[in-house]
XYZ file of C-alpha atoms in Angstrom:
667
model
C -1.116 -151.980 25.921
C -3.336 -153.548 23.257
C -5.443 -156.648 24.388
C -4.232 -160.134 23.187
C -6.038 -161.205 20.146
C -8.810 -163.806 20.523
C -8.470 -167.045 18.552
C -11.386 -168.430 16.315
C -13.400 -170.708 18.316
C -13.078 -169.027 21.687
C -16.217 -168.768 23.589
C -16.983 -165.437 25.483
C -19.468 -165.292 28.255
C -20.725 -168.864 27.691
C -22.531 -167.318 24.751
C -20.572 -165.892 21.862
C -18.193 -168.012 19.843
C -15.347 -165.917 17.936
C -15.311 -166.397 14.330
C -12.823 -163.971 12.805
C -11.337 -160.521 13.732
C -13.058 -157.428 11.878
C -10.479 -154.964 12.762
C -8.784 -152.956 15.428
C -9.498 -149.415 16.884
C -9.026 -147.092 19.592
C -11.889 -148.536 21.614
C -10.804 -152.037 21.209
C -10.718 -155.047 18.714
C -13.865 -155.921 16.887
C -14.661 -159.456 16.138
C -17.589 -161.528 14.182
C -18.992 -164.066 16.821
C -21.776 -166.695 16.711
C -24.535 -166.050 19.295
C -25.372 -169.501 20.539
C -28.528 -168.124 22.210
C -30.203 -166.482 19.336
C -28.345 -168.272 16.623
C -27.263 -165.002 14.852
C -23.824 -163.645 13.916
C -23.014 -160.437 15.836
C -20.198 -157.947 16.210
C -18.404 -158.144 19.498
C -16.257 -155.186 20.651
C -13.695 -156.127 23.267
C -13.335 -152.887 25.241
C -9.850 -151.561 25.616
C -7.726 -148.451 26.576
C -8.499 -146.049 29.512
C -12.189 -147.106 29.867
C -11.098 -150.637 31.276
C -8.557 -148.868 33.722
C -11.368 -146.935 35.391
C -14.256 -148.343 37.385
C -16.123 -145.103 37.182
C -15.543 -145.096 33.215
C -16.873 -148.532 33.108
C -19.939 -147.626 34.999
C -20.479 -144.825 32.489
C -19.948 -146.942 29.733
C -22.615 -149.548 30.866
C -25.085 -146.741 31.445
C -24.522 -145.567 27.724
C -24.603 -149.288 26.449
C -27.988 -149.743 28.423
C -29.584 -146.421 26.842
C -28.076 -147.222 23.354
C -29.788 -150.826 23.549
C -33.243 -149.068 23.491
C -32.555 -147.388 20.292
C -34.434 -148.855 17.321
C -34.146 -147.319 14.002
C -33.407 -148.236 10.547
C -30.108 -145.912 10.675
C -28.753 -147.059 13.783
C -26.642 -150.124 14.665
C -28.520 -152.164 17.243
C -26.658 -152.630 20.481
C -27.547 -155.840 22.419
C -25.748 -155.447 25.614
C -22.508 -155.391 27.703
C -21.167 -158.394 29.393
C -17.842 -159.433 31.379
C -15.539 -162.525 30.975
C -12.711 -162.393 33.500
C -10.828 -159.408 32.976
C -12.429 -158.911 29.489
C -15.284 -156.464 28.935
C -17.205 -156.737 25.641
C -20.228 -155.118 23.862
C -22.484 -157.264 21.529
C -24.018 -155.315 18.753
C -25.633 -156.007 15.218
C -23.056 -157.070 12.574
C -23.423 -154.848 9.466
C -22.195 -156.661 6.407
C -20.757 -153.935 4.324
C -18.005 -151.434 4.801
C -17.410 -148.309 6.660
C -17.499 -144.897 5.282
C -13.791 -144.384 6.262
C -12.868 -147.236 3.889
C -14.898 -145.871 0.982
C -13.419 -142.327 1.589
C -9.999 -143.740 1.541
C -10.512 -145.652 -1.726
C -12.225 -142.612 -3.354
C -9.234 -140.574 -2.191
C -6.653 -142.662 -3.640
C -8.459 -142.711 -7.122
C -8.643 -138.849 -6.917
C -12.393 -138.786 -6.664
C -14.929 -137.334 -4.137
C -18.651 -137.783 -3.640
C -21.198 -136.104 -5.759
C -23.443 -133.443 -3.936
C -26.390 -135.986 -4.060
C -24.212 -138.821 -2.854
C -23.035 -136.706 0.039
C -26.443 -135.528 0.857
C -27.640 -139.155 1.023
C -25.020 -140.293 3.580
C -25.490 -137.166 5.759
C -29.441 -137.264 5.494
C -29.454 -140.802 7.010
C -26.841 -139.958 9.681
C -29.119 -136.973 10.596
C -32.050 -139.307 10.634
C -30.117 -141.379 13.383
C -29.103 -138.495 15.369
C -32.474 -137.004 15.355
C -33.964 -140.077 16.794
C -30.960 -140.523 19.433
C -31.081 -136.892 20.422
C -34.861 -137.430 21.527
C -33.776 -140.200 24.048
C -32.548 -139.198 27.488
C -29.000 -140.139 28.184
C -27.272 -141.323 31.365
C -26.949 -137.579 32.488
C -30.661 -137.042 32.020
C -30.056 -134.885 28.912
C -30.082 -135.729 25.343
C -28.260 -138.890 24.280
C -25.203 -137.648 22.498
C -22.989 -139.973 20.003
C -19.812 -138.030 20.800
C -18.213 -138.977 17.505
C -20.496 -139.685 14.512
C -17.484 -139.864 12.089
C -16.587 -141.928 9.058
C -15.441 -144.909 11.089
C -18.806 -145.083 12.992
C -20.766 -144.756 9.881
C -21.413 -148.029 8.138
C -23.044 -148.891 4.725
C -24.432 -152.415 4.387
C -24.560 -154.173 0.914
C -27.845 -152.964 0.291
C -26.660 -149.333 0.537
C -28.240 -148.538 3.991
C -26.427 -146.329 5.958
C -26.124 -147.131 9.725
C -24.633 -145.266 12.672
C -22.753 -147.369 15.418
C -20.654 -146.907 18.612
C -23.229 -144.737 20.459
C -21.941 -143.210 23.560
C -18.602 -145.140 23.742
C -16.562 -141.771 23.248
C -18.580 -139.987 25.752
C -17.668 -142.699 28.390
C -13.992 -141.940 27.954
C -12.366 -140.224 31.039
C -11.598 -136.574 30.772
C -8.191 -135.971 29.358
C -8.116 -139.615 28.067
C -5.052 -140.652 25.759
C -7.245 -143.039 24.063
C -9.012 -140.127 22.119
C -5.962 -139.542 20.322
C -5.713 -143.140 19.118
C -9.225 -143.001 17.508
C -9.190 -142.928 13.783
C -11.852 -140.231 13.676
C -10.311 -138.069 16.368
C -9.658 -135.153 14.019
C -13.513 -134.796 13.760
C -14.225 -134.193 17.516
C -15.718 -130.960 18.438
C -13.740 -128.424 20.558
C -15.943 -129.031 23.667
C -15.841 -132.771 23.265
C -12.017 -132.845 23.697
C -12.352 -130.694 26.921
C -15.677 -131.987 28.452
C -16.730 -135.210 27.253
C -19.308 -135.806 29.940
C -20.873 -132.346 29.518
C -21.732 -131.996 25.788
C -24.977 -131.345 23.958
C -26.153 -132.681 20.633
C -24.373 -129.766 19.105
C -21.179 -131.692 19.423
C -22.697 -134.233 17.005
C -23.466 -131.362 14.550
C -20.022 -130.329 14.414
C -18.874 -133.874 13.448
C -21.361 -133.847 10.811
C -20.137 -130.791 9.338
C -16.485 -132.357 9.228
C -17.947 -135.670 7.463
C -19.864 -133.319 4.930
C -16.502 -131.342 4.241
C -14.809 -134.736 3.861
C -17.344 -136.250 1.561
C -17.270 -133.301 -0.942
C -13.502 -132.388 -0.870
C -11.912 -135.644 0.049
C -10.152 -134.102 2.968
C -11.091 -133.033 6.521
C -11.127 -129.268 7.373
C -7.940 -128.111 9.023
C -7.609 -125.649 11.918
C -7.825 -122.747 9.426
C -10.117 -124.204 6.581
C -9.999 -122.601 3.163
C -13.175 -122.183 0.863
C -14.335 -125.421 -0.347
C -14.477 -124.306 -3.835
C -10.870 -123.810 -3.960
C -10.103 -127.565 -3.184
C -12.986 -128.817 -5.462
C -14.759 -126.735 -8.093
C -18.542 -126.801 -8.331
C -19.680 -126.717 -4.790
C -22.360 -124.463 -4.480
C -22.039 -121.484 -2.030
C -25.108 -122.271 -0.175
C -23.681 -125.806 0.547
C -20.637 -124.363 1.806
C -22.460 -122.163 4.149
C -24.225 -125.400 5.683
C -20.862 -126.906 6.414
C -19.387 -123.798 7.744
C -22.260 -123.240 10.237
C -21.944 -126.831 11.444
C -18.299 -126.220 12.071
C -18.768 -122.976 14.211
C -16.540 -123.259 17.464
C -19.422 -121.855 19.459
C -22.013 -124.726 19.883
C -24.728 -122.009 20.199
C -24.029 -120.589 16.749
C -24.249 -124.060 14.997
C -27.655 -125.708 13.937
C -30.254 -126.397 16.488
C -30.712 -130.017 15.597
C -29.544 -132.738 13.219
C -32.981 -132.333 11.428
C -32.132 -128.616 10.564
C -28.908 -129.651 9.227
C -30.615 -132.254 6.924
C -33.231 -129.614 5.833
C -30.765 -126.930 5.205
C -28.604 -129.317 3.124
C -31.497 -130.536 1.014
C -32.648 -126.924 0.217
C -29.027 -125.880 -0.503
C -28.407 -128.787 -2.789
C -31.706 -128.159 -4.622
C -31.551 -124.458 -5.062
C -27.795 -123.819 -5.084
C -28.469 -120.614 -3.253
C -28.385 -120.199 0.631
C -30.673 -118.008 2.643
C -27.770 -116.453 4.383
C -25.659 -113.297 4.189
C -23.629 -112.476 0.826
C -20.297 -113.221 2.401
C -21.491 -116.630 3.708
C -20.862 -117.833 7.223
C -17.427 -117.526 8.352
C -15.818 -120.394 10.148
C -14.420 -118.219 13.274
C -15.618 -117.613 16.640
C -16.062 -113.910 15.728
C -19.256 -114.404 14.176
C -21.628 -111.627 15.357
C -25.199 -112.035 17.017
C -26.501 -110.039 14.160
C -25.096 -112.350 11.464
C -26.665 -115.365 13.194
C -29.863 -113.384 13.630
C -30.069 -112.912 9.660
C -29.314 -116.435 9.060
C -32.033 -117.642 11.447
C -34.471 -115.060 10.107
C -33.853 -116.262 6.548
C -34.502 -119.943 7.716
C -37.606 -118.779 9.304
C -38.813 -116.906 6.086
C -38.138 -120.139 4.087
C -40.047 -122.137 6.765
C -43.036 -119.553 6.485
C -42.947 -119.789 2.604
C -43.329 -123.576 2.698
C -46.158 -123.214 5.475
C -47.900 -120.767 3.299
C -47.700 -122.988 0.101
C -48.947 -125.890 2.157
C -51.961 -123.690 3.301
C -52.621 -122.522 -0.203
C -52.733 -126.337 -1.560
C -55.056 -127.324 1.242
C -57.346 -124.374 0.709
C -57.469 -125.337 -3.041
C -58.114 -128.950 -2.298
C -60.899 -128.073 0.052
C -62.515 -125.767 -2.687
C -62.468 -128.894 -4.996
C -64.575 -130.840 -2.370
C -61.856 -133.213 -1.872
C -60.033 -133.803 1.601
C -56.421 -134.706 0.887
C -53.790 -135.549 3.432
C -50.068 -134.275 2.937
C -47.476 -136.666 2.983
C -45.768 -137.089 6.335
C -42.639 -134.870 6.556
C -39.138 -136.122 7.290
C -39.156 -134.658 10.789
C -42.475 -136.297 11.631
C -41.170 -139.607 10.431
C -38.134 -139.539 12.374
C -40.056 -138.553 15.455
C -40.495 -141.663 17.911
C -43.946 -142.975 18.377
C -45.944 -141.721 21.167
C -46.846 -144.064 23.886
C -44.018 -146.409 23.041
C -43.515 -148.918 25.952
C -40.541 -150.993 27.213
C -41.221 -154.827 27.258
C -40.631 -155.975 30.932
C -39.449 -159.238 29.732
C -36.859 -158.069 27.277
C -35.817 -154.306 28.199
C -33.970 -154.049 24.940
C -37.152 -154.379 22.745
C -39.466 -151.628 22.342
C -43.095 -152.386 21.742
C -45.249 -150.350 19.175
C -48.333 -149.157 20.830
C -51.840 -149.119 19.071
C -52.184 -146.316 16.757
C -53.936 -143.283 18.178
C -56.956 -142.304 16.292
C -56.661 -138.916 14.603
C -59.166 -136.079 14.953
C -61.210 -135.643 11.883
C -61.303 -132.408 10.214
C -64.957 -131.526 10.908
C -65.114 -127.930 9.567
C -63.375 -129.047 6.283
C -65.818 -132.036 5.862
C -68.939 -129.708 6.579
C -67.544 -127.137 4.205
C -67.206 -129.899 1.497
C -70.647 -131.265 2.274
C -72.061 -127.846 1.899
C -70.187 -127.193 -1.626
C -72.473 -127.316 -4.728
C -72.350 -130.657 -6.229
C -73.321 -129.475 -9.648
C -69.924 -129.541 -11.315
C -66.708 -130.265 -8.925
C -63.659 -128.822 -10.283
C -61.335 -131.340 -12.033
C -58.352 -132.790 -10.128
C -55.189 -132.733 -12.287
C -53.023 -135.681 -11.644
C -49.919 -133.477 -12.015
C -50.974 -131.429 -9.084
C -51.028 -134.587 -6.837
C -47.528 -135.656 -8.159
C -46.212 -132.265 -7.463
C -47.302 -132.380 -3.752
C -44.501 -134.825 -2.891
C -41.497 -133.064 -4.551
C -39.889 -132.340 -1.240
C -40.160 -135.913 -0.100
C -36.618 -137.338 0.293
C -36.841 -140.557 2.554
C -36.480 -143.794 0.648
C -38.456 -146.013 2.808
C -40.724 -147.932 0.381
C -40.440 -151.186 -1.291
C -42.545 -152.708 -4.017
C -42.971 -156.544 -4.248
C -44.034 -157.581 -7.845
C -43.607 -160.843 -9.462
C -41.808 -162.204 -6.443
C -39.121 -159.575 -6.924
C -38.378 -156.298 -4.704
C -38.029 -152.979 -6.290
C -36.897 -149.774 -4.665
C -36.487 -148.397 -2.203
C -38.421 -145.228 -3.336
C -39.536 -142.027 -1.874
C -43.140 -141.581 -1.753
C -42.906 -138.935 -4.689
C -40.897 -141.287 -6.858
C -43.356 -144.253 -6.405
C -46.196 -142.253 -7.308
C -44.417 -141.227 -10.361
C -43.760 -144.773 -11.095
C -47.425 -145.631 -10.490
C -48.453 -142.826 -12.918
C -46.149 -144.513 -15.586
C -47.774 -147.711 -15.169
C -44.579 -149.528 -13.973
C -46.631 -150.594 -10.748
C -50.133 -151.266 -10.124
C -52.642 -150.905 -7.053
C -52.539 -154.669 -6.629
C -48.686 -154.829 -5.904
C -47.457 -155.034 -2.482
C -46.121 -152.051 -0.599
C -43.605 -152.543 2.232
C -42.668 -150.046 4.807
C -38.957 -150.646 5.467
C -39.259 -148.603 8.736
C -42.122 -150.474 10.183
C -42.112 -153.784 8.278
C -45.876 -153.227 7.376
C -47.198 -154.935 4.057
C -50.340 -154.196 2.130
C -51.774 -153.554 -1.375
C -50.798 -150.314 -2.966
C -54.231 -149.041 -3.287
C -55.166 -149.812 0.377
C -52.361 -147.817 1.986
C -53.607 -144.611 3.805
C -50.955 -142.362 2.006
C -51.913 -143.634 -1.309
C -55.682 -144.207 -1.403
C -56.824 -140.814 -2.637
C -53.960 -140.788 -5.124
C -54.931 -144.056 -6.456
C -58.519 -143.368 -6.701
C -57.610 -140.192 -8.839
C -54.992 -142.070 -10.771
C -57.144 -145.007 -11.712
C -59.852 -142.558 -12.796
C -57.267 -140.682 -14.704
C -55.923 -143.748 -16.316
C -59.485 -145.022 -17.305
C -60.232 -141.689 -18.818
C -57.151 -142.061 -20.984
C -57.932 -145.603 -21.860
C -61.386 -144.417 -22.947
C -60.022 -141.699 -25.038
C -57.487 -144.091 -26.661
C -60.380 -146.509 -27.390
C -62.349 -143.759 -29.021
C -59.463 -142.396 -31.001
C -58.895 -146.083 -32.349
C -62.510 -146.426 -33.083
C -62.389 -143.025 -35.157
C -59.337 -144.154 -36.800
C -60.798 -147.687 -37.748
C -63.946 -145.734 -39.070
C -61.549 -143.584 -41.181
C -59.641 -146.638 -42.455
C -62.862 -148.539 -43.363
C -63.884 -145.484 -45.326
C -60.420 -145.368 -46.986
C -60.344 -149.072 -47.835
C -63.726 -148.725 -49.576
C -62.425 -145.836 -51.447
C -59.304 -147.483 -52.267
C -61.345 -150.753 -53.351
C -63.438 -148.682 -55.534
C -60.406 -146.888 -57.209
C -58.838 -150.239 -57.652
C -61.796 -151.725 -59.198
C -61.880 -149.003 -61.626
C -58.187 -149.098 -62.189
C -58.247 -153.068 -62.722
C -60.931 -152.581 -65.387
C -58.911 -149.879 -67.143
C -55.539 -151.300 -66.854
C -55.979 -155.151 -66.942
C -55.490 -155.982 -63.129
C -51.985 -154.827 -63.103
C -52.463 -152.486 -60.166
C -54.588 -155.028 -58.279
C -51.891 -157.481 -58.650
C -49.374 -155.234 -57.096
C -51.583 -154.478 -54.216
C -52.182 -158.150 -53.457
C -48.507 -159.061 -53.421
C -46.738 -155.970 -51.873
C -45.045 -156.544 -48.409
C -46.640 -154.679 -45.459
C -44.859 -151.643 -43.998
C -42.532 -152.626 -41.221
C -42.558 -150.170 -38.388
C -39.938 -150.165 -35.665
C -41.531 -150.797 -32.277
C -40.425 -148.174 -29.555
C -40.535 -149.890 -26.181
C -39.877 -146.496 -24.212
C -39.700 -142.710 -25.077
C -37.820 -140.298 -22.840
C -39.503 -136.884 -23.423
C -38.360 -133.068 -22.457
C -34.684 -134.124 -22.439
C -33.255 -130.726 -23.606
C -32.937 -128.182 -26.222
C -32.970 -129.112 -29.856
C -34.223 -132.911 -28.937
C -37.860 -133.662 -29.155
C -37.245 -137.067 -27.150
C -35.234 -140.121 -27.160
C -36.612 -143.268 -28.257
C -35.443 -146.455 -26.597
C -35.399 -150.065 -28.069
C -34.107 -153.212 -26.661
C -31.580 -155.342 -28.786
C -31.821 -159.220 -29.374
C -30.400 -161.271 -26.647
C -26.828 -162.721 -27.504
C -26.960 -165.863 -29.279
C -24.704 -167.684 -26.815
C -26.803 -166.403 -23.926
C -29.974 -167.526 -25.633
C -28.465 -170.986 -26.093
C -27.362 -171.004 -22.172
C -31.044 -170.070 -21.213
C -32.348 -172.832 -23.300
C -29.949 -175.337 -21.864
C -30.808 -174.271 -18.399
C -34.468 -174.597 -19.135
C -33.782 -178.227 -20.380
C -31.865 -179.193 -17.347
C -34.757 -177.875 -15.138
C -37.153 -180.110 -17.093
C -34.768 -183.042 -16.716
C -34.563 -182.607 -12.878
C -38.118 -182.191 -12.498
C -38.641 -185.525 -14.401
C -36.082 -187.423 -12.108
C -37.693 -186.107 -9.060
C -41.109 -187.426 -10.110
C -42.430 -184.264 -11.654
C -42.967 -182.279 -8.638
C -39.708 -181.016 -7.901
C -39.579 -182.995 -4.435
C -36.994 -181.494 -2.133
C -34.402 -181.091 -4.690
C -32.282 -177.742 -4.560
C -30.311 -176.487 -7.508
C -27.056 -175.430 -6.551
C -25.913 -174.385 -9.945
C -23.059 -175.771 -12.105
C -20.196 -176.867 -9.822
C -17.727 -176.174 -12.564
C -18.528 -172.403 -12.309
C -17.974 -169.996 -9.556
C -21.768 -169.697 -8.241
C -24.652 -170.662 -10.031
C -25.683 -170.794 -13.759
C -29.132 -168.754 -13.450
C -29.769 -165.892 -15.729
C -31.717 -162.793 -14.886
C -34.829 -162.456 -16.964
C -34.684 -160.017 -19.791
C -38.142 -158.705 -18.917
C -36.972 -157.975 -15.149
C -33.919 -156.276 -16.676
C -35.942 -154.053 -19.028
C -38.423 -153.244 -16.145
C -35.523 -152.165 -13.799
C -34.096 -149.917 -16.964
C -37.444 -148.271 -17.429
C -37.411 -146.846 -13.961
C -33.719 -145.557 -14.492
C -33.505 -144.366 -18.300
C -33.627 -140.826 -16.985
C -30.288 -141.136 -15.214
C -28.509 -141.839 -18.353
C -30.169 -138.992 -20.276
C -27.868 -136.335 -19.038
C -24.835 -138.219 -20.247
C -26.377 -138.365 -23.664
C -27.507 -134.568 -23.727
C -23.979 -133.718 -22.800
C -22.445 -135.768 -25.565
C -25.004 -134.164 -27.917
C -23.760 -130.679 -27.011
C -20.182 -131.782 -27.733
C -21.135 -133.779 -30.998
C -24.150 -132.451 -32.698
C -24.055 -135.183 -35.168
C -24.834 -137.479 -32.642
C -28.204 -139.430 -33.611
C -28.068 -142.767 -31.645
C -26.377 -144.470 -28.946
C -25.988 -148.286 -28.447
C -25.293 -149.289 -24.723
C -24.208 -152.845 -23.819
C -23.704 -153.949 -20.350
C -23.510 -156.934 -18.142
C -25.132 -157.563 -14.705
C -23.239 -159.447 -12.004
C -25.095 -162.042 -9.883
C -25.020 -159.699 -7.017
C -27.344 -157.138 -8.849
C -24.438 -154.685 -9.645
C -23.536 -153.680 -13.206
C -20.214 -154.648 -14.464
C -18.891 -154.042 -17.796
C -20.444 -151.304 -19.999
C -19.860 -150.333 -23.601
C -21.003 -147.284 -25.175
C -21.166 -147.246 -29.109
C -18.684 -150.275 -28.893
C -16.097 -148.003 -26.687
C -15.132 -148.780 -23.188
C -13.053 -145.462 -22.587
C -13.649 -141.772 -23.023
C -15.815 -139.209 -21.252
C -19.108 -140.260 -22.694
C -18.272 -143.757 -21.950
C -17.345 -142.931 -18.285
C -20.403 -140.837 -17.674
C -22.792 -143.499 -18.802
C -20.707 -146.325 -16.979
C -20.759 -144.111 -13.854
C -24.490 -144.060 -13.794
C -25.229 -147.372 -14.956
C -23.206 -148.722 -11.934
C -25.489 -146.849 -9.711
C -28.475 -149.036 -10.940
C -29.296 -152.076 -8.604
C -30.833 -155.241 -10.241
C -32.362 -158.040 -8.410
C -29.755 -160.569 -7.227
C -29.691 -163.890 -8.961
C -27.770 -167.271 -8.708
C -25.390 -166.688 -11.662
C -22.279 -164.923 -12.723
C -23.347 -162.783 -15.547
C -26.455 -161.553 -17.666
C -25.762 -159.461 -20.659
C -28.372 -156.980 -22.284
C -28.193 -154.037 -24.671
C -30.444 -151.297 -26.166
C -30.164 -148.439 -28.482
C -31.226 -144.740 -27.716
C -32.390 -142.640 -30.844
C -32.319 -138.889 -30.691
C -35.419 -137.245 -32.344
C -34.924 -133.826 -33.462
């Protein structure tokens, strides 16, 4: 029987005041509640079903909640604790403002769409990050903490796009043979062993569910008892990616991937290469897979890992030969591993304290070899080589704060390329989203060597430009002297006609190109991008806003006082506009996302020479309307609009900011 719904204003445990219902599920109703102790809004799960009917199940749930409350990871929903109010049992947890993956999948299914391969990887990779962290923690049984059902209903996506996994251990606490299991929205994603023995499962049970989620992301449907090849459901799924899914879905837990990190790595490699290091037939989703086939798969994985290690050693040897000591970027597995020496705060057992950083051993042999190397003429370090070293980096954990705005998140490789393009400088602030650390870009240990070589590289480029300008100026001076001499002779010969023309002619007007996209495809040397003038009505709106601000400053005594501008009350929201310079800066980082659409249209229409894109940015920072060459429909428009709406701009207190730019194809 379902528990009676709680009314707004009801206080639970003398602490949590119910605000509104958030949803109903097999594990119980979910509410948003105000925590009177901390002042924050939390999510409150009122536990229902078979768990509350069994004291043993409640004890099991308490143990799982206590363990889950110690998990602190950016991809895991924080659990604060479990309490009791009369006959009610409740779990307090972090409130994630966003939507579940289940709701997002349902919406895409209704529109006949599925996730792209990159989008599916982004979701699964973050889920694997969460599981990797959790599986390294001991659960109530003393073995690895298992989620039990990391399905679409437990995967939440907040408004900033961050993926978070919730409901840790709740399913594992259900009694064996519980009828509540069948009422769970994600029951179809349970592993076979989870249905039979929920209290004695391994992390392999979570790997199975990840495979179900990946299948549903790419095809729009869950795999049935006898799943057919994925490319029959949706075309274009690489065989290597299908192999990753089938291996996750093996009925035998021992035949699946050994860890969530292995799933993430295998999916990344399959997505990048489109070819799996497995048998030609792929991995069959049956229990009849032979040990020889699994051995071939493991051997292929080992060979790929060995090749990556050899490549890393080769780069290190090259760097040591240059007399430079570079540190490789931390790999995803190292970033996901818990910090050594973490301690539990005795006063607050739900808060983990960060230990002091452990000093790392210095590479003495490499330093000695570098010191003994001849200093006559060290080999030049190419900035392109340093950029290539982070090509495998996929963790978007870095933000840049510039001009009081946040940009990102970036992977370390993407950030280095943005620094190379001059979009940011060494003086901008780098924020680690995982730890909250903030420091200047050039001071970060992972960027110190890179920034030193980059600034040297940029200084060299600047010196070359100055030298080239000086040479050009010298040539221009000589040309001017020659022209003056010729003009003088001509004036004497022709009565000054040519001289009059030279004095009155208009200078040549050149178009200013603000950005150039290079190496875009065959037949095109580049794409020049130029911003269009701001619409007249928006210019007037911006000027009117500036005048209102000026009047407010005068009324408040010139200093602004404590006046807070709440926008125009006659409009929905404020009346602020996003700065055009900010719009252009964000787009400079994202022009490459639109290039494939332009090249695809160029292949269909060889007469295409220019593209004009006009778009509007909502106050939430999301792109709304998009027009391509004045059209709002068609395959070209759909491609551009879809990619434009993936670009995030800074939020502002207004309804809409419009902008437009042109892209000229250079053959």
